[in-house]
Coordinates of C-alpha atoms and ligand atoms in Angstrom, one line a residue:
X167 CA -93.8 -47.2 0.5
X168 CA -95.0 -50.2 -1.4
X169 CA -97.9 -51.1 0.8
X170 CA -101.1 -51.8 -1.1
X171 CA -103.8 -49.2 -0.6
X172 CA -101.5 -46.8 1.3
X173 CA -102.6 -43.2 1.4
X174 CA -100.1 -40.5 2.1
X175 CA -100.5 -37.1 3.7
X176 CA -98.4 -34.4 5.3
X177 CA -99.0 -33.1 8.8
X178 CA -97.4 -29.9 10.0
X179 CA -96.1 -29.9 13.6
X180 CA -93.7 -27.5 15.5
X181 CA -91.8 -26.3 12.4
X182 CA -91.5 -29.7 10.7
X183 CA -93.5 -31.5 8.0
X184 CA -94.3 -35.1 8.9
X185 CA -94.9 -37.8 6.3
X186 CA -97.9 -39.8 7.4
X187 CA -99.3 -43.0 5.7
X188 CA -102.7 -44.5 6.3
X189 CA -104.0 -48.0 5.5
X190 CA -107.3 -49.7 6.1
X191 CA -110.8 -48.4 7.0
X192 CA -110.7 -45.1 9.0
X193 CA -114.0 -46.2 10.6
X194 CA -112.1 -48.9 12.5
X195 CA -110.0 -48.3 15.6
X196 CA -106.7 -46.4 14.8
X197 CA -103.4 -48.1 15.4
X198 CA -100.4 -45.7 15.2
X199 CA -97.0 -47.3 14.6
X200 CA -93.9 -45.4 15.6
X201 CA -90.5 -46.6 14.4
X202 CA -87.2 -46.6 16.1
X203 CA -83.5 -45.8 15.4
X204 CA -82.0 -45.9 12.8
X205 CA -85.2 -46.7 11.0
X206 CA -88.1 -45.1 9.1
X207 CA -91.8 -46.1 9.0
X208 CA -91.0 -48.8 6.5
X209 CA -89.7 -51.0 9.4
X210 CA -93.4 -51.6 10.0
X211 CA -94.5 -52.6 6.5
X212 CA -94.9 -56.3 7.3
X213 CA -96.9 -55.6 10.5
X214 CA -99.0 -52.8 8.9
X215 CA -100.1 -55.0 6.0
X216 CA -101.2 -57.7 8.5
X217 CA -103.2 -55.3 10.6
X218 CA -104.8 -53.3 7.8
X219 CA -107.7 -55.7 7.3
X220 CA -109.0 -55.1 10.9
X221 CA -107.8 -51.6 11.8
X222 CA -107.1 -48.1 10.5
X223 CA -103.3 -48.3 10.5
X224 CA -101.2 -45.1 10.6
X225 CA -97.4 -44.8 10.2
X226 CA -95.3 -41.8 10.2
X227 CA -91.7 -40.9 9.7
X228 CA -90.3 -39.4 12.9
X229 CA -88.9 -35.8 12.4
X230 CA -85.6 -35.9 10.6
X231 CA -86.3 -39.5 9.3
X232 CA -87.5 -40.9 6.0
X233 CA -89.7 -38.3 4.2
X234 CA -90.4 -36.1 7.1
X235 CA -88.4 -32.9 7.3
X236 CA -85.7 -32.3 10.0
X237 CA -85.9 -29.5 12.6
X238 CA -83.4 -26.6 12.4
X239 CA -81.1 -26.4 14.2
X240 CA -80.9 -30.2 14.9
X241 CA -79.6 -29.7 18.4
X242 CA -82.5 -29.4 20.7
X243 CA -84.9 -30.3 17.9
X244 CA -85.5 -33.9 19.1
X245 CA -86.5 -33.5 22.7
X246 CA -89.3 -35.8 24.0
X247 CA -91.5 -32.7 24.4
X248 CA -91.2 -31.9 20.7
X249 CA -91.8 -35.6 19.7
X250 CA -94.9 -35.5 21.8
X251 CA -96.1 -32.5 19.8
X252 CA -95.6 -34.4 16.6
X253 CA -97.5 -37.5 17.9
X254 CA -100.4 -35.3 19.0
X255 CA -100.5 -33.5 15.7
X256 CA -100.6 -36.9 13.8
X257 CA -103.2 -38.4 16.2
X258 CA -105.4 -35.3 15.8
X259 CA -105.1 -35.4 12.0
X260 CA -105.9 -39.1 11.6
X261 CA -108.3 -39.7 14.4
X262 CA -109.7 -36.4 15.7
X263 CA -112.5 -37.8 17.8
X264 CA -111.2 -41.1 19.1
X265 CA -108.2 -42.2 21.1
X266 CA -105.6 -44.2 19.2
X267 CA -103.8 -47.4 20.0
X268 CA -100.1 -46.6 20.1
X269 CA -97.4 -49.1 19.1
X270 CA -93.7 -48.3 19.4
X271 CA -90.5 -50.1 18.6
X272 CA -87.0 -49.1 19.9
X273 CA -87.0 -45.3 20.0
X274 CA -90.6 -45.4 18.9
X275 CA -91.3 -47.2 22.1
X276 CA -89.1 -44.8 24.2
X277 CA -91.2 -42.0 22.7
X278 CA -94.3 -44.0 23.3
X279 CA -93.6 -44.2 27.0
X280 CA -93.3 -40.4 27.1
X281 CA -96.6 -40.0 25.3
X282 CA -98.5 -42.5 27.5
X283 CA -97.1 -41.0 30.8
X284 CA -97.6 -37.2 30.2
X285 CA -100.8 -35.4 31.2
X286 CA -101.5 -33.6 27.9
X287 CA -102.0 -36.9 25.9
X288 CA -104.6 -38.2 28.5
X289 CA -107.7 -39.3 26.6
X290 CA -105.8 -39.5 23.3
X291 CA -104.2 -42.9 23.8
X292 CA -106.4 -46.0 24.2
X293 CA -103.5 -48.5 24.6
X294 CA -99.8 -48.7 24.2
X295 CA -97.8 -51.7 22.9
X296 CA -94.1 -51.3 23.7
X297 CA -91.3 -53.3 22.1
X298 CA -87.6 -53.0 22.9
X299 CA -87.6 -49.4 24.1
X300 CA -87.9 -48.5 27.8
X301 CA -89.1 -45.2 29.3
X302 CA -86.1 -43.1 30.0
X303 CA -87.7 -42.0 33.3
X304 CA -88.2 -45.6 34.4
X305 CA -84.7 -46.4 33.3
X306 CA -83.3 -43.5 35.3
X307 CA -85.1 -44.7 38.4
X308 CA -83.9 -48.3 37.7
X309 CA -80.3 -47.1 37.6
X310 CA -80.8 -44.8 40.7
X311 CA -82.2 -47.7 42.8
X312 CA -79.2 -49.9 41.9
X313 CA -76.6 -47.2 42.6
X314 CA -78.2 -46.3 45.9
X315 CA -78.6 -49.9 47.1
X316 CA -75.9 -51.9 45.3
X317 CA -76.4 -55.6 46.2
X318 CA -74.1 -57.9 44.1
X319 CA -77.1 -58.9 41.9
X320 CA -78.1 -55.3 41.3
X321 CA -74.5 -54.4 40.4
X322 CA -74.4 -57.3 38.0
X323 CA -77.6 -56.0 36.4
X324 CA -76.2 -52.5 36.1
X325 CA -73.0 -53.8 34.5
X326 CA -74.9 -56.1 32.2
X327 CA -77.1 -53.3 30.8
X328 CA -74.1 -50.9 30.8
X329 CA -72.3 -53.3 28.5
X330 CA -75.3 -53.6 26.2
X331 CA -75.5 -49.8 25.9
X332 CA -72.0 -49.3 24.2
X333 CA -73.6 -47.7 21.2
X334 CA -75.3 -45.1 23.3
X335 CA -72.0 -43.7 24.5
X336 CA -70.7 -43.6 20.9
X337 CA -73.8 -41.8 19.7
X338 CA -73.0 -39.0 22.2
X339 CA -69.6 -38.2 20.6
X340 CA -69.7 -35.2 18.3
X341 CA -69.7 -35.7 14.5
X342 CA -68.3 -39.2 14.6
X343 CA -71.7 -41.0 14.3
X344 CA -72.7 -38.7 11.4
X345 CA -69.4 -39.5 9.5
X346 CA -69.8 -43.2 10.1
X347 CA -73.4 -43.4 9.0
X348 CA -72.9 -41.3 5.9
X349 CA -69.8 -43.4 5.1
X350 CA -69.0 -47.1 5.6
X351 CA -71.5 -47.9 8.3
X352 CA -74.5 -46.6 6.3
X353 CA -73.4 -48.7 3.3
X354 CA -72.9 -51.9 5.3
X355 CA -75.9 -51.6 7.6
X356 CA -78.4 -53.6 5.5
X357 CA -75.9 -56.5 5.3
X358 CA -75.1 -56.2 9.0
X359 CA -78.8 -56.4 9.9
X360 CA -79.2 -59.4 7.7
X361 CA -76.2 -61.2 9.2
X362 CA -76.3 -60.3 12.9
X363 CA -80.1 -59.8 13.4
X364 CA -81.3 -62.1 10.6
X365 CA -83.5 -59.4 9.3
X366 CA -84.8 -60.5 5.9
X367 CA -84.2 -58.1 2.9
X368 CA -87.3 -56.3 1.6
X369 CA -88.4 -52.7 1.4
X370 CA -86.3 -51.9 4.4
X371 CA -83.9 -50.3 5.3
X372 CA -84.6 -47.6 2.8
X373 CA -82.2 -45.3 0.9
X374 CA -82.7 -42.6 3.5
X375 CA -80.9 -44.7 6.2
X376 CA -77.6 -42.6 6.4
X377 CA -79.5 -39.4 6.9
X378 CA -82.1 -41.0 9.3
X379 CA -79.2 -42.4 11.4
X380 CA -77.2 -39.1 11.4
X381 CA -80.3 -37.0 12.4
X382 CA -81.5 -39.7 14.9
X383 CA -78.2 -39.4 16.9
X384 CA -79.9 -36.2 18.3
X385 CA -82.6 -38.4 19.8
X386 CA -79.9 -39.7 22.2
X387 CA -78.1 -36.4 22.6
X388 CA -81.2 -34.4 23.4
X389 CA -82.7 -36.8 25.9
X390 CA -80.7 -39.6 27.3
X391 CA -78.3 -37.8 29.7
X392 CA -80.9 -35.3 30.8
X393 CA -83.6 -37.8 31.6
X394 CA -81.4 -40.5 33.1
X395 CA -79.9 -38.1 35.6
X396 CA -83.3 -36.4 36.4
X397 CA -86.1 -38.9 35.7
X398 CA -89.6 -37.7 36.2
X399 CA -91.2 -38.9 39.4
X400 CA -94.7 -39.1 38.0
X401 CA -94.1 -41.2 34.8
X402 CA -97.2 -43.4 35.3
X403 CA -99.0 -44.9 32.3
X404 CA -102.6 -43.6 31.9
X405 CA -103.6 -46.4 29.5
X406 CA -103.2 -50.2 29.4
X407 CA -99.7 -51.3 28.3
X408 CA -98.6 -54.4 26.5
X409 CA -94.9 -55.1 26.8
X410 CA -93.3 -57.3 24.2
X411 CA -89.8 -58.4 25.3
X412 CA -87.6 -60.2 22.8
X413 CA -85.5 -62.7 24.8
X414 CA -82.3 -62.2 22.9
X415 CA -82.3 -58.4 22.5
X416 CA -78.6 -57.4 22.1
X417 CA -79.3 -53.9 23.3
X418 CA -81.7 -54.2 26.2
X419 CA -81.6 -56.4 29.3
X420 CA -85.0 -58.0 30.3
X421 CA -84.2 -57.0 33.9
X422 CA -85.0 -53.4 32.9
X423 CA -88.7 -54.2 33.1
X424 CA -88.6 -56.0 36.5
X425 CA -90.5 -53.3 38.4
X426 CA -92.7 -52.1 35.5
X427 CA -96.0 -53.0 37.2
X428 CA -95.5 -50.1 39.6
X429 CA -95.4 -47.6 36.6
X430 CA -97.9 -49.4 34.4
X431 CA -100.6 -51.0 36.6
X432 CA -102.6 -52.4 33.6
X433 CA -99.6 -54.3 32.2
X434 CA -99.7 -57.4 29.9
X435 CA -96.3 -59.0 29.4
X436 CA -95.2 -61.1 26.4
X437 CA -91.9 -62.7 25.7
X438 CA -90.7 -63.8 22.3
X439 CA -87.6 -65.8 21.4
X440 CA -86.2 -63.2 19.0
X441 CA -83.6 -60.5 18.6
X442 CA -84.1 -56.7 18.6
X443 CA -85.9 -56.1 15.3
X444 CA -89.1 -58.0 15.9
X445 CA -91.3 -55.9 13.5
X446 CA -89.1 -57.4 10.7
X447 CA -88.2 -60.8 12.1
X448 CA -91.5 -61.8 13.9
X449 CA -94.2 -59.7 12.1
X450 CA -96.7 -62.6 12.4
X451 CA -96.5 -62.8 16.2
X452 CA -96.2 -59.0 16.7
X453 CA -99.3 -58.3 14.7
X454 CA -101.3 -61.1 16.3
X455 CA -100.5 -59.7 19.7
X456 CA -101.3 -56.1 18.7
X457 CA -104.6 -57.3 17.2
X458 CA -105.5 -59.3 20.4
X459 CA -104.6 -56.5 22.7
X460 CA -106.4 -53.7 20.8
X461 CA -109.5 -55.9 20.3
X462 CA -109.6 -56.6 24.1
X463 CA -109.2 -52.9 25.0
X464 CA -111.8 -51.8 22.5
X465 CA -114.2 -54.4 23.8
X466 CA -113.8 -52.8 27.2
X467 CA -112.9 -56.0 28.9
X468 CA -109.7 -57.0 30.4
X469 CA -107.9 -59.4 28.1
X470 CA -108.6 -63.1 28.6
X471 CA -105.1 -63.9 29.8
X472 CA -104.1 -67.4 30.5
X473 CA -103.5 -67.9 34.2
X474 CA -100.7 -70.5 34.1
X475 CA -97.5 -69.8 36.0
X476 CA -95.5 -69.2 32.9
X477 CA -98.1 -67.3 30.9
X478 CA -95.8 -64.2 30.6
X479 CA -93.1 -66.4 29.2
X480 CA -94.9 -68.7 26.8
X481 CA -98.1 -66.9 25.9
X482 CA -98.6 -67.1 22.1
X483 CA -95.5 -69.2 21.4
X484 CA -95.7 -72.2 19.2
X485 CA -94.8 -75.4 21.0
X486 CA -94.5 -78.8 19.5
X487 CA -94.5 -81.9 21.7
X488 CA -93.9 -85.5 20.4
X489 CA -95.5 -88.4 22.2
X490 CA -98.1 -86.0 23.4
X491 CA -100.9 -88.6 23.5
X492 CA -100.0 -89.8 27.0
X493 CA -98.0 -89.4 30.2
X494 CA -95.3 -86.8 30.3
X495 CA -96.0 -85.6 26.8
X496 CA -99.7 -85.0 27.4
X497 CA -99.0 -83.2 30.7
X498 CA -96.4 -81.0 29.0
X499 CA -98.8 -80.1 26.2
X500 CA -101.3 -79.1 28.9
X501 CA -98.8 -77.1 30.9
X502 CA -97.8 -75.1 27.8
X503 CA -101.5 -74.7 27.0
X504 CA -102.2 -73.3 30.4
X505 CA -99.4 -70.8 29.8
X506 CA -101.3 -69.7 26.7
X507 CA -98.9 -71.3 24.2
X508 CA -100.2 -72.6 20.8
X509 CA -99.7 -76.3 20.9
X510 CA -99.0 -79.0 18.3
X511 CA -99.6 -82.4 19.8
X512 CA -97.8 -85.2 17.9
X513 CA -98.2 -88.9 18.5
X514 CA -98.1 -92.0 16.5
X515 CA -101.5 -92.8 18.0
X516 CA -103.9 -90.4 16.2
X517 CA -106.8 -90.7 18.6
X518 CA -104.8 -89.8 21.7
X519 CA -103.1 -86.8 19.9
X520 CA -106.5 -85.5 18.9
X521 CA -107.7 -85.8 22.5
X522 CA -104.7 -84.0 23.8
X523 CA -105.2 -81.1 21.3
X524 CA -108.9 -80.9 22.3
X525 CA -108.1 -80.8 26.0
X526 CA -105.2 -78.3 25.4
X527 CA -107.7 -75.9 24.0
X528 CA -110.0 -76.3 27.0
X529 CA -107.2 -75.6 29.5
X530 CA -106.0 -72.4 27.8
X531 CA -104.2 -72.9 24.5
X532 CA -105.5 -70.2 22.1
X533 CA -105.0 -72.8 19.3
X534 CA -104.0 -76.4 19.3
X535 CA -103.5 -79.0 16.6
X536 CA -102.9 -82.7 16.5
X537 CA -100.6 -84.5 14.1
X538 CA -100.0 -88.2 13.6
X539 CA -96.4 -89.2 13.1
X540 CA -94.0 -91.9 14.1
X541 CA -90.9 -90.1 15.3
X542 CA -88.6 -92.9 14.1
X543 CA -89.9 -92.5 10.5
X544 CA -87.6 -90.0 8.9
X545 CA -89.8 -89.3 5.9
X546 CA -92.9 -88.9 8.1
X547 CA -91.0 -86.4 10.3
X548 CA -89.8 -84.5 7.3
X549 CA -93.4 -84.2 6.1
X550 CA -94.5 -83.1 9.5
X551 CA -91.7 -80.4 9.8
X552 CA -92.6 -79.1 6.4
X553 CA -96.4 -79.0 7.1
X554 CA -95.9 -77.2 10.5
X555 CA -93.5 -74.7 8.9
X556 CA -95.9 -73.8 6.1
X557 CA -99.1 -73.8 8.0
X558 CA -98.0 -72.5 11.4
X559 CA -94.4 -71.2 11.2
X560 CA -91.3 -72.0 13.1
X561 CA -91.8 -73.7 16.4
X562 CA -90.4 -71.7 19.4
X563 CA -90.2 -74.7 21.7
X564 CA -89.7 -78.3 20.6
X565 CA -90.2 -81.1 23.1
X566 CA -88.8 -84.4 21.9
X567 CA -90.6 -86.6 24.3
X568 CA -91.8 -89.7 22.5
X569 CA -90.1 -92.8 23.8
X570 CA -90.5 -96.5 24.6
X571 CA -89.3 -98.7 27.3
X572 CA -87.4 -102.0 27.0
X573 CA -86.1 -104.2 29.8
X574 CA -84.0 -107.3 29.7
X575 CA -80.3 -108.5 29.9
X576 CA -77.9 -107.7 27.1
X577 CA -77.9 -111.3 25.8
X578 CA -81.6 -111.4 25.8
X579 CA -81.8 -108.2 23.7
X580 CA -81.9 -109.0 20.0
X581 CA -80.7 -106.7 17.3
X582 CA -84.3 -106.1 16.4
X583 CA -85.0 -105.0 20.0
X584 CA -82.0 -102.7 19.9
X585 CA -83.1 -101.2 16.6
X586 CA -86.6 -100.5 17.8
X587 CA -85.5 -98.7 21.0
X588 CA -82.8 -96.7 19.3
X589 CA -85.1 -95.9 16.4
X590 CA -87.6 -94.2 18.6
X591 CA -85.6 -93.0 21.6
X592 CA -82.5 -91.8 19.8
X593 CA -83.4 -91.4 16.1
X594 CA -86.7 -89.8 17.0
X595 CA -84.8 -87.2 18.9
X596 CA -82.2 -86.8 16.2
X597 CA -84.9 -86.2 13.5
X598 CA -86.8 -83.7 15.7
X599 CA -83.6 -81.7 16.5
X600 CA -82.4 -81.8 12.9
X601 CA -85.6 -80.8 11.2
X602 CA -87.2 -78.4 13.7
X603 CA -83.8 -77.2 15.0
X604 CA -82.7 -76.3 11.5
X605 CA -85.8 -74.2 11.1
X606 CA -85.1 -72.4 14.3
X607 CA -81.5 -71.8 13.3
X608 CA -82.5 -70.5 9.9
X609 CA -85.0 -68.1 11.4
X610 CA -82.2 -66.8 13.5
X611 CA -84.4 -65.6 16.4
X612 CA -83.6 -68.2 19.0
X613 CA -85.8 -70.9 20.5
X614 CA -85.6 -73.9 22.7
X615 CA -85.2 -77.7 22.3
X616 CA -86.1 -80.1 25.1
X617 CA -85.1 -83.7 24.9
X618 CA -86.6 -86.2 27.3
X619 CA -83.7 -88.4 28.4
X620 CA -83.9 -90.3 31.7
X621 CA -82.1 -90.9 35.0
X622 CA -81.1 -94.1 33.2
X623 CA -78.9 -91.9 31.0
X624 CA -76.4 -91.6 33.8
X625 CA -77.3 -94.5 36.1
X626 CA -76.2 -97.9 34.7
X627 CA -78.2 -101.0 35.4
X628 CA -78.0 -104.6 34.3
X629 CA -81.7 -104.6 33.5
X630 CA -81.9 -101.8 31.0
X631 CA -78.9 -101.9 28.7
X632 CA -80.7 -100.8 25.5
X633 CA -83.0 -98.2 27.1
X634 CA -80.1 -96.7 29.1
X635 CA -77.8 -96.6 26.1
X636 CA -80.5 -94.8 24.0
X637 CA -81.0 -92.2 26.8
X638 CA -77.3 -91.7 27.5
X639 CA -77.0 -90.9 23.8
X640 CA -79.9 -88.4 24.1
X641 CA -78.1 -86.8 27.0
X642 CA -74.8 -86.4 25.1
X643 CA -76.6 -85.3 22.0
X644 CA -78.3 -82.6 24.0
X645 CA -75.0 -81.4 25.5
X646 CA -73.3 -81.2 22.1
X647 CA -76.2 -79.5 20.5
X648 CA -76.4 -77.0 23.3
X649 CA -72.8 -76.1 22.7
X650 CA -73.3 -75.7 19.0
X651 CA -76.5 -73.7 19.2
X652 CA -75.6 -71.4 22.1
X653 CA -74.3 -68.7 19.7
X654 CA -77.7 -68.7 18.1
X655 CA -79.7 -68.3 21.3
X656 CA -81.2 -71.7 20.9
X657 CA -81.3 -73.4 24.3
X658 CA -81.1 -77.2 24.6
X659 CA -82.2 -79.0 27.7
X660 CA -82.1 -82.7 28.7
X661 CA -84.7 -83.7 31.1
X662 CA -84.1 -86.8 33.2
X663 CA -87.3 -87.7 35.0
X664 CA -86.8 -90.7 37.2
X665 CA -89.8 -93.0 38.1
X666 CA -93.0 -91.3 36.8
X667 CA -96.4 -92.8 36.9
X668 CA -97.4 -93.1 33.3
X669 CA -98.5 -95.7 30.7
X670 CA -94.9 -96.5 29.9
X671 CA -95.0 -99.3 32.4
X672 CA -97.8 -101.1 30.5
X673 CA -96.3 -100.6 27.1
X674 CA -92.6 -101.2 27.9
X675 CA -91.4 -104.6 26.6
X676 CA -89.5 -107.2 28.6
X677 CA -87.1 -109.4 26.6
X678 CA -86.0 -113.0 27.2
X679 CA -89.3 -114.1 28.7
X680 CA -92.5 -115.5 27.2
X681 CA -95.7 -113.4 26.7
X682 CA -97.2 -114.5 30.0
X683 CA -94.2 -113.6 32.0
X684 CA -93.8 -110.3 30.1
X685 CA -97.4 -109.4 31.1
X686 CA -96.7 -110.3 34.7
X687 CA -93.6 -108.1 34.8
X688 CA -95.4 -105.2 33.2
X689 CA -98.1 -105.4 35.9
X690 CA -95.5 -105.6 38.6
X691 CA -93.7 -102.5 37.3
X692 CA -97.0 -100.7 36.9
X693 CA -97.7 -101.4 40.5
X694 CA -94.3 -100.2 41.6
X695 CA -94.6 -97.0 39.6
X696 CA -98.2 -96.6 40.9
X697 CA -96.9 -96.9 44.5
X698 CA -94.2 -94.4 43.8
X699 CA -96.9 -92.2 42.2
X700 CA -94.8 -89.3 40.9
X701 CA -97.2 -87.4 38.6
X702 CA -96.2 -86.5 35.1
X703 CA -97.5 -83.0 35.8
X704 CA -94.5 -82.3 38.0
X705 CA -92.2 -83.3 35.1
X706 CA -94.1 -80.9 32.9
X707 CA -93.6 -78.2 35.4
X708 CA -89.9 -78.9 35.5
X709 CA -89.8 -78.7 31.7
X710 CA -91.4 -75.2 31.6
X711 CA -89.1 -74.0 34.3
X712 CA -86.1 -75.4 32.6
X713 CA -86.9 -73.6 29.3
X714 CA -87.6 -70.4 31.2
X715 CA -84.3 -70.6 32.9
X716 CA -82.4 -72.3 30.1
X717 CA -81.1 -75.1 32.2
X718 CA -78.8 -77.7 30.6
X719 CA -79.7 -81.0 32.5
X720 CA -82.6 -81.4 34.8
X721 CA -83.0 -84.5 36.9
X722 CA -86.6 -84.4 38.2
X723 CA -87.6 -86.8 40.9
X724 CA -85.6 -87.0 44.2
X725 CA -84.2 -90.4 43.2
X726 CA -83.1 -89.0 39.8
X727 CA -81.5 -86.1 41.5
X728 CA -79.7 -88.3 44.0
X729 CA -78.4 -90.6 41.3
X730 CA -77.2 -87.5 39.3
X731 CA -75.2 -86.3 42.3
X732 CA -73.7 -89.8 42.8
X733 CA -72.8 -90.0 39.1
X734 CA -70.8 -86.8 39.5
X735 CA -69.2 -87.3 42.9
X736 CA -69.2 -91.0 43.5
X737 CA -69.8 -93.0 40.4
X738 CA -68.4 -96.1 42.1
X739 CA -71.5 -96.3 44.2
X740 CA -73.7 -96.2 41.1
X741 CA -71.6 -98.9 39.5
X742 CA -71.9 -101.1 42.6
X743 CA -75.7 -100.6 42.6
X744 CA -75.9 -101.5 38.9
X745 CA -74.7 -105.0 39.7
X746 CA -77.7 -105.8 41.9
X747 CA -79.9 -108.3 40.2
X748 CA -83.5 -106.9 39.7
X749 CA -86.2 -109.0 41.3
X750 CA -88.0 -111.3 38.9
Ligands
LIG1957 P1 -96.1 -93.0 27.8 O1 -96.1 -94.4 27.3 O2 -97.2 -92.6 28.8 O3 -96.2 -91.9 26.6 C1 -95.4 -92.0 25.5 C2 -96.2 -91.5 24.3 O4 -95.3 -91.5 23.2 C3 -97.4 -92.4 23.9 O5 -98.5 -91.6 23.7 C4 -97.0 -93.1 22.7 O6 -98.0 -93.4 21.8 C5 -96.0 -92.1 22.1 N1 -95.0 -92.7 21.2 C6 -94.3 -93.9 21.4 N2 -93.5 -94.1 20.4 C7 -93.8 -93.2 19.5 C8 -93.3 -92.9 18.2 N3 -92.4 -93.8 17.6 N4 -93.7 -91.9 17.5 C9 -94.6 -91.0 18.1 N5 -95.1 -91.2 19.3 C10 -94.7 -92.3 20.0 O7 -94.7 -92.7 28.4 P2 -94.1 -91.5 29.3 O8 -93.7 -92.1 30.6 O9 -94.9 -90.3 29.3 O10 -92.7 -91.3 28.5 C11 -92.4 -90.1 27.8 C12 -90.9 -90.0 27.8 O11 -90.4 -89.9 29.1 C13 -90.2 -91.2 27.1 O12 -89.2 -90.7 26.3 C14 -89.7 -91.9 28.3 O13 -88.6 -92.7 27.9 C15 -89.3 -90.8 29.2 N6 -89.2 -91.2 30.6 C16 -90.2 -91.7 31.3 C17 -90.1 -92.1 32.6 C18 -91.2 -92.7 33.4 O14 -90.9 -93.1 34.5 N7 -92.4 -92.7 33.0 C19 -88.8 -92.0 33.2 C20 -87.8 -91.5 32.5 C21 -88.0 -91.1 31.2

């Protein structure tokens, strides 16, 4: 292992010799990282190096993997009982007098659930962070409940997880997995991981992969069938648990964890736009969450969790909102902040962006930044995207919200007017999608783009030709991009608000009239929107819900929803309404 300052030792347990590596100060709380299948401890190197400054970090190769020896015979040598013996031997060797913080990924997490739910480890585990690996006992009960009471939804869940478990059936066949791993699959695996899971190359996977994978097949054979058919009834966690669920895990359905609170009463949930191999693809986020959780448990206080409705879903995620200095953008920044997201507030008006970031911190964002940029300025947006990428990483959710209003008949709208509206409302969205969307796509771990269109995108009117055209383009762009990015688990949503009480009424321009008349119309529109009084907070709520549910098009206010229905089922009515002359 190439980790700086790593100290290696051997620990003897139940007839095998385990290779254990330690980093950091042994005086600090101990964090034990357990790897999955078909991995070795090196899967943790990126996470371990980030944690070593604060903690005593311990990694070990599971029996039969990496530089640990394999049990003989292999059959029966990988039961969860034996793996628990190994864990206890390691914990006793590296942290004899103090409970350890356990972290498991994939099969490391499956094992972790066993460790944290059996009696003999009580008092030895201070906390458990689980990633992409359920308890086989909980899984057994989950299947049992769905088989016993098969509603259509539950059958769908069963079939969904059944389809994701194809490899588990294969691993139960005799000899075939061993032949494949020691042959072509073993050779191709690093490239497959890179291509399908976007796992960057590095010190992982190691040369021991074919043997690790061949031995590890016994993890499945020794445990899966036995436990799923006769799950333990008392598999309750005796330590606080942090569950990290990657949204786009190809092997595990998120539904598996629906009833987890009943097994793990002290549960903290985190969701991450990512595939299965989060220790390699999202080491920054994973280590930040481990650090936060361990620090909170060590401090003896329940973690300061954000209370927002979507805190499970967006806590810790990086969210960038344009036009965040006012109205819908500001409300959206606050809603993500309340959900515990890290927020970047962008606006062309510096002062209002700074204010949004300050307030976002007050309402719950663990971190918030402000940036000044005009979304219509391509170079400024390029600079912004580069800065955010280098300093903060890839954004998980992008909200292209900045927009301006323009009202006036077609012949009163000059080319310059058209350019201004299209530059901000359409090009601003294009720049955002292109620059931040590309980063999401290259990271390969999913994400979400929200574009704020308008009900005007599908409701024609003789008063708003330029504005409506810009928003119709945003709606279509969103639909095209949604189709293109679907395969990469990047969702794209178009939000169509309707009349919302914001500053847009005082800044929207009216063409074809003198300044005095323009001011009068602005005031009149402001009064109308004021009377309608639909708050931007409700739009923000719709935005978070749309991202959580990955919705394609969301009309928000009742009138926007009504017009949306008409546009689909009776567009003639909308065309007739469009002819009505607006009051002057
Ligand atoms: P708002 O005027 O209250 O806020 C818009 C924010 O965007 C302001 O802080 C402004 O400084 C910023 N901004 C404007 N141009 C920018 C640019 N070029 N670069 C960076 N920042 C810029 O307006 P709002 O009502 O909150 O509008 C937000 C979005 O919602 C817009 O896209 C708008 O078209 C859309 N929308 C609003 C309504 C409504 O009724 N308010 C209805 C449908 C759609």
